[in-house]
Amino acid sequence: MSSTLYRFVFLFLVLSTGVGCAMGSDPSERALRRSLDSVATAVDRSVDAAEATEEVPLVGRFNPCRCPAPDFEIYARGRWQRIIVDGDEAIIDDL
């Protein structure tokens, strides 16, 4: 998902908790406000870091097995992982 969508989802979750009301000087309300600010900052940083991550080359193969595991595998970051191929049929056929 895009960073804008992550930020929107986070904002929706924060607003849906009813925190939008005026917060007074109660210590628990201040703590809640600080924790929400910290979480929002952490979400922004993690989304930015995920977008800055370099692309990982993938190698794919059809490798059926006797068990009910998926028939396709990808090789990424030094190991093979079984995957389910799903999406637009035209794109999958091109692969």
Short mmCIF file of the N, C-alpha and C atoms (twelve columns), coordinates in Angstrom:
data_MODEL
# 
_entry.id   MODEL 
# 
loop_
_atom_site.group_PDB 
_atom_site.id 
_atom_site.type_symbol 
_atom_site.label_atom_id 
_atom_site.label_alt_id 
_atom_site.label_comp_id 
_atom_site.label_asym_id 
_atom_site.label_seq_id 
_atom_site.Cartn_x 
_atom_site.Cartn_y 
_atom_site.Cartn_z 
_atom_site.pdbx_PDB_model_num 
ATOM 1   N N  . MET A 1  0.832   -1.173  0.000   1 
ATOM 2   C CA . MET A 1  0.000   0.000   0.000   1 
ATOM 3   C C  . MET A 1  0.881   1.242   0.000   1 
ATOM 4   N N  . SER A 2  0.316   2.319   -0.460  1 
ATOM 5   C CA . SER A 2  1.084   3.557   -0.514  1 
ATOM 6   C C  . SER A 2  1.131   4.204   0.863   1 
ATOM 7   N N  . SER A 3  2.092   5.100   1.044   1 
ATOM 8   C CA . SER A 3  2.255   5.755   2.334   1 
ATOM 9   C C  . SER A 3  1.039   6.615   2.664   1 
ATOM 10  N N  . THR A 4  0.428   7.195   1.661   1 
ATOM 11  C CA . THR A 4  -0.759  8.008   1.903   1 
ATOM 12  C C  . THR A 4  -1.880  7.154   2.473   1 
ATOM 13  N N  . LEU A 5  -2.018  5.941   1.951   1 
ATOM 14  C CA . LEU A 5  -3.062  5.047   2.444   1 
ATOM 15  C C  . LEU A 5  -2.764  4.631   3.881   1 
ATOM 16  N N  . TYR A 6  -1.485  4.315   4.204   1 
ATOM 17  C CA . TYR A 6  -1.128  3.969   5.573   1 
ATOM 18  C C  . TYR A 6  -1.453  5.108   6.527   1 
ATOM 19  N N  . ARG A 7  -1.103  6.321   6.123   1 
ATOM 20  C CA . ARG A 7  -1.362  7.474   6.989   1 
ATOM 21  C C  . ARG A 7  -2.867  7.705   7.157   1 
ATOM 22  N N  . PHE A 8  -3.629  7.504   6.088   1 
ATOM 23  C CA . PHE A 8  -5.080  7.659   6.171   1 
ATOM 24  C C  . PHE A 8  -5.670  6.637   7.119   1 
ATOM 25  N N  . VAL A 9  -5.244  5.383   7.003   1 
ATOM 26  C CA . VAL A 9  -5.760  4.324   7.873   1 
ATOM 27  C C  . VAL A 9  -5.428  4.629   9.323   1 
ATOM 28  N N  . PHE A 10 -4.195  5.074   9.579   1 
ATOM 29  C CA . PHE A 10 -3.818  5.410   10.944  1 
ATOM 30  C C  . PHE A 10 -4.664  6.568   11.477  1 
ATOM 31  N N  . LEU A 11 -4.832  7.601   10.680  1 
ATOM 32  C CA . LEU A 11 -5.633  8.747   11.098  1 
ATOM 33  C C  . LEU A 11 -7.072  8.324   11.390  1 
ATOM 34  N N  . PHE A 12 -7.619  7.458   10.545  1 
ATOM 35  C CA . PHE A 12 -8.976  6.961   10.761  1 
ATOM 36  C C  . PHE A 12 -9.071  6.215   12.086  1 
ATOM 37  N N  . LEU A 13 -8.076  5.354   12.365  1 
ATOM 38  C CA . LEU A 13 -8.102  4.597   13.611  1 
ATOM 39  C C  . LEU A 13 -8.016  5.516   14.826  1 
ATOM 40  N N  . VAL A 14 -7.170  6.523   14.745  1 
ATOM 41  C CA . VAL A 14 -7.036  7.452   15.869  1 
ATOM 42  C C  . VAL A 14 -8.329  8.219   16.077  1 
ATOM 43  N N  . LEU A 15 -8.917  8.725   14.997  1 
ATOM 44  C CA . LEU A 15 -10.141 9.513   15.136  1 
ATOM 45  C C  . LEU A 15 -11.329 8.660   15.541  1 
ATOM 46  N N  . SER A 16 -11.330 7.397   15.146  1 
ATOM 47  C CA . SER A 16 -12.467 6.538   15.472  1 
ATOM 48  C C  . SER A 16 -12.459 6.112   16.933  1 
ATOM 49  N N  . THR A 17 -11.358 6.327   17.649  1 
ATOM 50  C CA . THR A 17 -11.314 5.960   19.062  1 
ATOM 51  C C  . THR A 17 -11.952 7.014   19.951  1 
ATOM 52  N N  . GLY A 18 -12.375 8.110   19.377  1 
ATOM 53  C CA . GLY A 18 -13.032 9.148   20.161  1 
ATOM 54  C C  . GLY A 18 -12.059 10.072  20.858  1 
ATOM 55  N N  . VAL A 19 -10.833 10.120  20.407  1 
ATOM 56  C CA . VAL A 19 -9.822  10.950  21.037  1 
ATOM 57  C C  . VAL A 19 -9.943  12.390  20.564  1 
ATOM 58  N N  . GLY A 20 -10.796 12.652  19.620  1 
ATOM 59  C CA . GLY A 20 -10.893 13.985  19.055  1 
ATOM 60  C C  . GLY A 20 -11.466 15.027  19.996  1 
ATOM 61  N N  . CYS A 21 -11.985 14.624  21.157  1 
ATOM 62  C CA . CYS A 21 -12.535 15.608  22.082  1 
ATOM 63  C C  . CYS A 21 -11.425 16.409  22.743  1 
ATOM 64  N N  . ALA A 22 -11.804 17.508  23.326  1 
ATOM 65  C CA . ALA A 22 -10.800 18.369  23.961  1 
ATOM 66  C C  . ALA A 22 -10.192 17.659  25.157  1 
ATOM 67  N N  . MET A 23 -8.863  17.692  25.205  1 
ATOM 68  C CA . MET A 23 -8.169  17.042  26.312  1 
ATOM 69  C C  . MET A 23 -7.733  18.107  27.302  1 
ATOM 70  N N  . GLY A 24 -8.063  17.889  28.536  1 
ATOM 71  C CA . GLY A 24 -7.701  18.850  29.564  1 
ATOM 72  C C  . GLY A 24 -6.316  18.574  30.115  1 
ATOM 73  N N  . SER A 25 -6.160  18.884  31.376  1 
ATOM 74  C CA . SER A 25 -4.854  18.753  31.997  1 
ATOM 75  C C  . SER A 25 -4.726  17.462  32.792  1 
ATOM 76  N N  . ASP A 26 -5.647  16.542  32.627  1 
ATOM 77  C CA . ASP A 26 -5.576  15.264  33.315  1 
ATOM 78  C C  . ASP A 26 -4.320  14.520  32.864  1 
ATOM 79  N N  . PRO A 27 -3.521  13.996  33.804  1 
ATOM 80  C CA . PRO A 27 -2.289  13.312  33.428  1 
ATOM 81  C C  . PRO A 27 -2.501  12.137  32.474  1 
ATOM 82  N N  . SER A 28 -3.581  11.408  32.646  1 
ATOM 83  C CA . SER A 28 -3.825  10.274  31.744  1 
ATOM 84  C C  . SER A 28 -4.144  10.757  30.330  1 
ATOM 85  N N  . GLU A 29 -4.829  11.905  30.209  1 
ATOM 86  C CA . GLU A 29 -5.113  12.455  28.888  1 
ATOM 87  C C  . GLU A 29 -3.834  12.959  28.220  1 
ATOM 88  N N  . ARG A 30 -2.958  13.589  29.000  1 
ATOM 89  C CA . ARG A 30 -1.675  14.036  28.442  1 
ATOM 90  C C  . ARG A 30 -0.838  12.843  28.001  1 
ATOM 91  N N  . ALA A 31 -0.854  11.785  28.795  1 
ATOM 92  C CA . ALA A 31 -0.099  10.582  28.439  1 
ATOM 93  C C  . ALA A 31 -0.661  9.960   27.163  1 
ATOM 94  N N  . LEU A 32 -1.985  9.941   27.053  1 
ATOM 95  C CA . LEU A 32 -2.605  9.404   25.848  1 
ATOM 96  C C  . LEU A 32 -2.225  10.239  24.632  1 
ATOM 97  N N  . ARG A 33 -2.256  11.563  24.767  1 
ATOM 98  C CA . ARG A 33 -1.897  12.442  23.664  1 
ATOM 99  C C  . ARG A 33 -0.447  12.222  23.237  1 
ATOM 100 N N  . ARG A 34 0.458   12.119  24.221  1 
ATOM 101 C CA . ARG A 34 1.869   11.878  23.900  1 
ATOM 102 C C  . ARG A 34 2.064   10.529  23.217  1 
ATOM 103 N N  . SER A 35 1.359   9.512   23.701  1 
ATOM 104 C CA . SER A 35 1.519   8.185   23.089  1 
ATOM 105 C C  . SER A 35 0.968   8.171   21.666  1 
ATOM 106 N N  . LEU A 36 -0.149  8.850   21.422  1 
ATOM 107 C CA . LEU A 36 -0.685  8.918   20.061  1 
ATOM 108 C C  . LEU A 36 0.258   9.671   19.133  1 
ATOM 109 N N  . ASP A 37 0.872   10.737  19.637  1 
ATOM 110 C CA . ASP A 37 1.856   11.471  18.837  1 
ATOM 111 C C  . ASP A 37 3.065   10.597  18.529  1 
ATOM 112 N N  . SER A 38 3.501   9.821   19.512  1 
ATOM 113 C CA . SER A 38 4.646   8.932   19.306  1 
ATOM 114 C C  . SER A 38 4.328   7.864   18.270  1 
ATOM 115 N N  . VAL A 39 3.137   7.305   18.351  1 
ATOM 116 C CA . VAL A 39 2.738   6.279   17.387  1 
ATOM 117 C C  . VAL A 39 2.642   6.878   15.987  1 
ATOM 118 N N  . ALA A 40 2.064   8.066   15.872  1 
ATOM 119 C CA . ALA A 40 1.949   8.712   14.563  1 
ATOM 120 C C  . ALA A 40 3.336   8.982   13.969  1 
ATOM 121 N N  . THR A 41 4.266   9.427   14.804  1 
ATOM 122 C CA . THR A 41 5.630   9.675   14.332  1 
ATOM 123 C C  . THR A 41 6.279   8.369   13.892  1 
ATOM 124 N N  . ALA A 42 6.098   7.308   14.662  1 
ATOM 125 C CA . ALA A 42 6.681   6.010   14.313  1 
ATOM 126 C C  . ALA A 42 6.097   5.467   13.014  1 
ATOM 127 N N  . VAL A 43 4.795   5.641   12.807  1 
ATOM 128 C CA . VAL A 43 4.170   5.194   11.561  1 
ATOM 129 C C  . VAL A 43 4.749   5.954   10.378  1 
ATOM 130 N N  . ASP A 44 4.869   7.270   10.505  1 
ATOM 131 C CA . ASP A 44 5.445   8.074   9.420   1 
ATOM 132 C C  . ASP A 44 6.867   7.637   9.097   1 
ATOM 133 N N  . ARG A 45 7.673   7.420   10.137  1 
ATOM 134 C CA . ARG A 45 9.064   7.008   9.907   1 
ATOM 135 C C  . ARG A 45 9.147   5.633   9.265   1 
ATOM 136 N N  . SER A 46 8.315   4.698   9.712   1 
ATOM 137 C CA . SER A 46 8.382   3.347   9.144   1 
ATOM 138 C C  . SER A 46 7.895   3.323   7.700   1 
ATOM 139 N N  . VAL A 47 6.883   4.117   7.387   1 
ATOM 140 C CA . VAL A 47 6.406   4.187   6.006   1 
ATOM 141 C C  . VAL A 47 7.481   4.802   5.119   1 
ATOM 142 N N  . ASP A 48 8.114   5.866   5.593   1 
ATOM 143 C CA . ASP A 48 9.184   6.485   4.818   1 
ATOM 144 C C  . ASP A 48 10.346  5.518   4.619   1 
ATOM 145 N N  . ALA A 49 10.689  4.759   5.657   1 
ATOM 146 C CA . ALA A 49 11.783  3.791   5.547   1 
ATOM 147 C C  . ALA A 49 11.423  2.666   4.577   1 
ATOM 148 N N  . ALA A 50 10.162  2.241   4.591   1 
ATOM 149 C CA . ALA A 50 9.744   1.176   3.677   1 
ATOM 150 C C  . ALA A 50 9.793   1.647   2.229   1 
ATOM 151 N N  . GLU A 51 9.450   2.902   2.008   1 
ATOM 152 C CA . GLU A 51 9.498   3.437   0.645   1 
ATOM 153 C C  . GLU A 51 10.932  3.614   0.163   1 
ATOM 154 N N  . ALA A 52 11.863  3.835   1.080   1 
ATOM 155 C CA . ALA A 52 13.254  4.051   0.708   1 
ATOM 156 C C  . ALA A 52 14.025  2.738   0.522   1 
ATOM 157 N N  . THR A 53 13.398  1.617   0.858   1 
ATOM 158 C CA . THR A 53 14.066  0.328   0.744   1 
ATOM 159 C C  . THR A 53 14.318  0.003   -0.719  1 
ATOM 160 N N  . GLU A 54 15.491  -0.526  -0.985  1 
ATOM 161 C CA . GLU A 54 15.834  -0.874  -2.360  1 
ATOM 162 C C  . GLU A 54 15.014  -2.072  -2.832  1 
ATOM 163 N N  . GLU A 55 14.892  -2.193  -4.129  1 
ATOM 164 C CA . GLU A 55 14.140  -3.303  -4.696  1 
ATOM 165 C C  . GLU A 55 14.923  -4.595  -4.525  1 
ATOM 166 N N  . VAL A 56 14.189  -5.681  -4.319  1 
ATOM 167 C CA . VAL A 56 14.804  -6.991  -4.138  1 
ATOM 168 C C  . VAL A 56 14.562  -7.811  -5.403  1 
ATOM 169 N N  . PRO A 57 15.648  -8.306  -6.037  1 
ATOM 170 C CA . PRO A 57 15.441  -9.139  -7.219  1 
ATOM 171 C C  . PRO A 57 14.787  -10.459 -6.834  1 
ATOM 172 N N  . LEU A 58 13.836  -10.903 -7.650  1 
ATOM 173 C CA . LEU A 58 13.111  -12.138 -7.393  1 
ATOM 174 C C  . LEU A 58 13.301  -13.106 -8.550  1 
ATOM 175 N N  . VAL A 59 13.399  -14.378 -8.216  1 
ATOM 176 C CA . VAL A 59 13.414  -15.441 -9.209  1 
ATOM 177 C C  . VAL A 59 12.226  -16.332 -8.877  1 
ATOM 178 N N  . GLY A 60 11.402  -16.613 -9.856  1 
ATOM 179 C CA . GLY A 60 10.226  -17.442 -9.629  1 
ATOM 180 C C  . GLY A 60 10.299  -18.745 -10.390 1 
ATOM 181 N N  . ARG A 61 9.615   -19.758 -9.862  1 
ATOM 182 C CA . ARG A 61 9.569   -21.045 -10.555 1 
ATOM 183 C C  . ARG A 61 8.290   -21.784 -10.202 1 
ATOM 184 N N  . PHE A 62 7.876   -22.652 -11.131 1 
ATOM 185 C CA . PHE A 62 6.763   -23.561 -10.911 1 
ATOM 186 C C  . PHE A 62 7.365   -24.848 -10.380 1 
ATOM 187 N N  . ASN A 63 7.011   -25.229 -9.166  1 
ATOM 188 C CA . ASN A 63 7.604   -26.386 -8.521  1 
ATOM 189 C C  . ASN A 63 6.524   -27.117 -7.715  1 
ATOM 190 N N  . PRO A 64 5.658   -27.874 -8.414  1 
ATOM 191 C CA . PRO A 64 4.566   -28.547 -7.708  1 
ATOM 192 C C  . PRO A 64 5.093   -29.595 -6.719  1 
ATOM 193 N N  . CYS A 65 4.345   -29.810 -5.671  1 
ATOM 194 C CA . CYS A 65 4.729   -30.817 -4.683  1 
ATOM 195 C C  . CYS A 65 3.529   -31.703 -4.379  1 
ATOM 196 N N  . ARG A 66 3.753   -32.753 -3.610  1 
ATOM 197 C CA . ARG A 66 2.690   -33.724 -3.313  1 
ATOM 198 C C  . ARG A 66 1.766   -33.259 -2.189  1 
ATOM 199 N N  . CYS A 67 2.206   -32.318 -1.411  1 
ATOM 200 C CA . CYS A 67 1.369   -31.807 -0.321  1 
ATOM 201 C C  . CYS A 67 0.495   -30.654 -0.838  1 
ATOM 202 N N  . PRO A 68 -0.419  -30.152 -0.023  1 
ATOM 203 C CA . PRO A 68 -1.304  -29.072 -0.493  1 
ATOM 204 C C  . PRO A 68 -0.660  -27.680 -0.523  1 
ATOM 205 N N  . ALA A 69 0.653   -27.600 -0.434  1 
ATOM 206 C CA . ALA A 69 1.329   -26.300 -0.486  1 
ATOM 207 C C  . ALA A 69 1.198   -25.692 -1.885  1 
ATOM 208 N N  . PRO A 70 1.346   -24.365 -2.004  1 
ATOM 209 C CA . PRO A 70 1.271   -23.726 -3.327  1 
ATOM 210 C C  . PRO A 70 2.325   -24.276 -4.286  1 
ATOM 211 N N  . ASP A 71 2.012   -24.239 -5.587  1 
ATOM 212 C CA . ASP A 71 2.894   -24.811 -6.606  1 
ATOM 213 C C  . ASP A 71 4.023   -23.872 -7.031  1 
ATOM 214 N N  . PHE A 72 3.925   -22.604 -6.716  1 
ATOM 215 C CA . PHE A 72 4.933   -21.645 -7.163  1 
ATOM 216 C C  . PHE A 72 5.841   -21.239 -6.006  1 
ATOM 217 N N  . GLU A 73 7.090   -20.903 -6.366  1 
ATOM 218 C CA . GLU A 73 8.062   -20.449 -5.387  1 
ATOM 219 C C  . GLU A 73 8.785   -19.211 -5.922  1 
ATOM 220 N N  . ILE A 74 9.257   -18.393 -5.009  1 
ATOM 221 C CA . ILE A 74 10.147  -17.289 -5.383  1 
ATOM 222 C C  . ILE A 74 11.412  -17.402 -4.535  1 
ATOM 223 N N  . TYR A 75 12.522  -16.983 -5.143  1 
ATOM 224 C CA . TYR A 75 13.798  -16.935 -4.435  1 
ATOM 225 C C  . TYR A 75 14.106  -15.474 -4.161  1 
ATOM 226 N N  . ALA A 76 14.121  -15.120 -2.887  1 
ATOM 227 C CA . ALA A 76 14.387  -13.733 -2.491  1 
ATOM 228 C C  . ALA A 76 15.146  -13.736 -1.177  1 
ATOM 229 N N  . ARG A 77 16.143  -12.882 -1.103  1 
ATOM 230 C CA . ARG A 77 16.933  -12.725 0.119   1 
ATOM 231 C C  . ARG A 77 17.529  -14.046 0.606   1 
ATOM 232 N N  . GLY A 78 17.980  -14.872 -0.346  1 
ATOM 233 C CA . GLY A 78 18.725  -16.072 0.010   1 
ATOM 234 C C  . GLY A 78 17.923  -17.308 0.329   1 
ATOM 235 N N  . ARG A 79 16.627  -17.323 0.052   1 
ATOM 236 C CA . ARG A 79 15.852  -18.542 0.314   1 
ATOM 237 C C  . ARG A 79 14.623  -18.621 -0.577  1 
ATOM 238 N N  . TRP A 80 14.153  -19.849 -0.785  1 
ATOM 239 C CA . TRP A 80 12.941  -20.102 -1.562  1 
ATOM 240 C C  . TRP A 80 11.736  -20.035 -0.639  1 
ATOM 241 N N  . GLN A 81 10.667  -19.407 -1.123  1 
ATOM 242 C CA . GLN A 81 9.416   -19.338 -0.372  1 
ATOM 243 C C  . GLN A 81 8.271   -19.691 -1.298  1 
ATOM 244 N N  . ARG A 82 7.372   -20.516 -0.826  1 
ATOM 245 C CA . ARG A 82 6.186   -20.876 -1.610  1 
ATOM 246 C C  . ARG A 82 5.204   -19.715 -1.595  1 
ATOM 247 N N  . ILE A 83 4.590   -19.461 -2.748  1 
ATOM 248 C CA . ILE A 83 3.651   -18.348 -2.871  1 
ATOM 249 C C  . ILE A 83 2.402   -18.790 -3.616  1 
ATOM 250 N N  . ILE A 84 1.335   -18.065 -3.409  1 
ATOM 251 C CA . ILE A 84 0.109   -18.243 -4.185  1 
ATOM 252 C C  . ILE A 84 0.080   -17.124 -5.209  1 
ATOM 253 N N  . VAL A 85 -0.021  -17.488 -6.469  1 
ATOM 254 C CA . VAL A 85 -0.064  -16.495 -7.542  1 
ATOM 255 C C  . VAL A 85 -1.526  -16.125 -7.762  1 
ATOM 256 N N  . ASP A 86 -1.810  -14.828 -7.579  1 
ATOM 257 C CA . ASP A 86 -3.178  -14.350 -7.690  1 
ATOM 258 C C  . ASP A 86 -3.144  -12.970 -8.336  1 
ATOM 259 N N  . GLY A 87 -4.125  -12.669 -9.134  1 
ATOM 260 C CA . GLY A 87 -4.178  -11.354 -9.758  1 
ATOM 261 C C  . GLY A 87 -4.779  -11.425 -11.146 1 
ATOM 262 N N  . ASP A 88 -4.463  -10.446 -11.958 1 
ATOM 263 C CA . ASP A 88 -4.971  -10.344 -13.318 1 
ATOM 264 C C  . ASP A 88 -4.435  -11.518 -14.156 1 
ATOM 265 N N  . GLU A 89 -5.334  -12.266 -14.747 1 
ATOM 266 C CA . GLU A 89 -4.951  -13.466 -15.516 1 
ATOM 267 C C  . GLU A 89 -3.987  -13.141 -16.656 1 
ATOM 268 N N  . ALA A 90 -4.170  -11.999 -17.314 1 
ATOM 269 C CA . ALA A 90 -3.291  -11.639 -18.432 1 
ATOM 270 C C  . ALA A 90 -1.859  -11.427 -17.941 1 
ATOM 271 N N  . ILE A 91 -1.700  -10.785 -16.809 1 
ATOM 272 C CA . ILE A 91 -0.362  -10.575 -16.265 1 
ATOM 273 C C  . ILE A 91 0.252   -11.892 -15.828 1 
ATOM 274 N N  . ILE A 92 -0.522  -12.738 -15.178 1 
ATOM 275 C CA . ILE A 92 -0.010  -14.034 -14.737 1 
ATOM 276 C C  . ILE A 92 0.402   -14.878 -15.928 1 
ATOM 277 N N  . ASP A 93 -0.373  -14.849 -17.006 1 
ATOM 278 C CA . ASP A 93 -0.003  -15.611 -18.215 1 
ATOM 279 C C  . ASP A 93 1.291   -15.100 -18.810 1 
ATOM 280 N N  . ASP A 94 1.528   -13.790 -18.738 1 
ATOM 281 C CA . ASP A 94 2.779   -13.226 -19.261 1 
ATOM 282 C C  . ASP A 94 3.983   -13.656 -18.434 1 
ATOM 283 N N  . LEU A 95 3.761   -13.879 -17.158 1 
ATOM 284 C CA . LEU A 95 4.867   -14.319 -16.299 1 
ATOM 285 C C  . LEU A 95 5.298   -15.705 -16.684 1 
# 
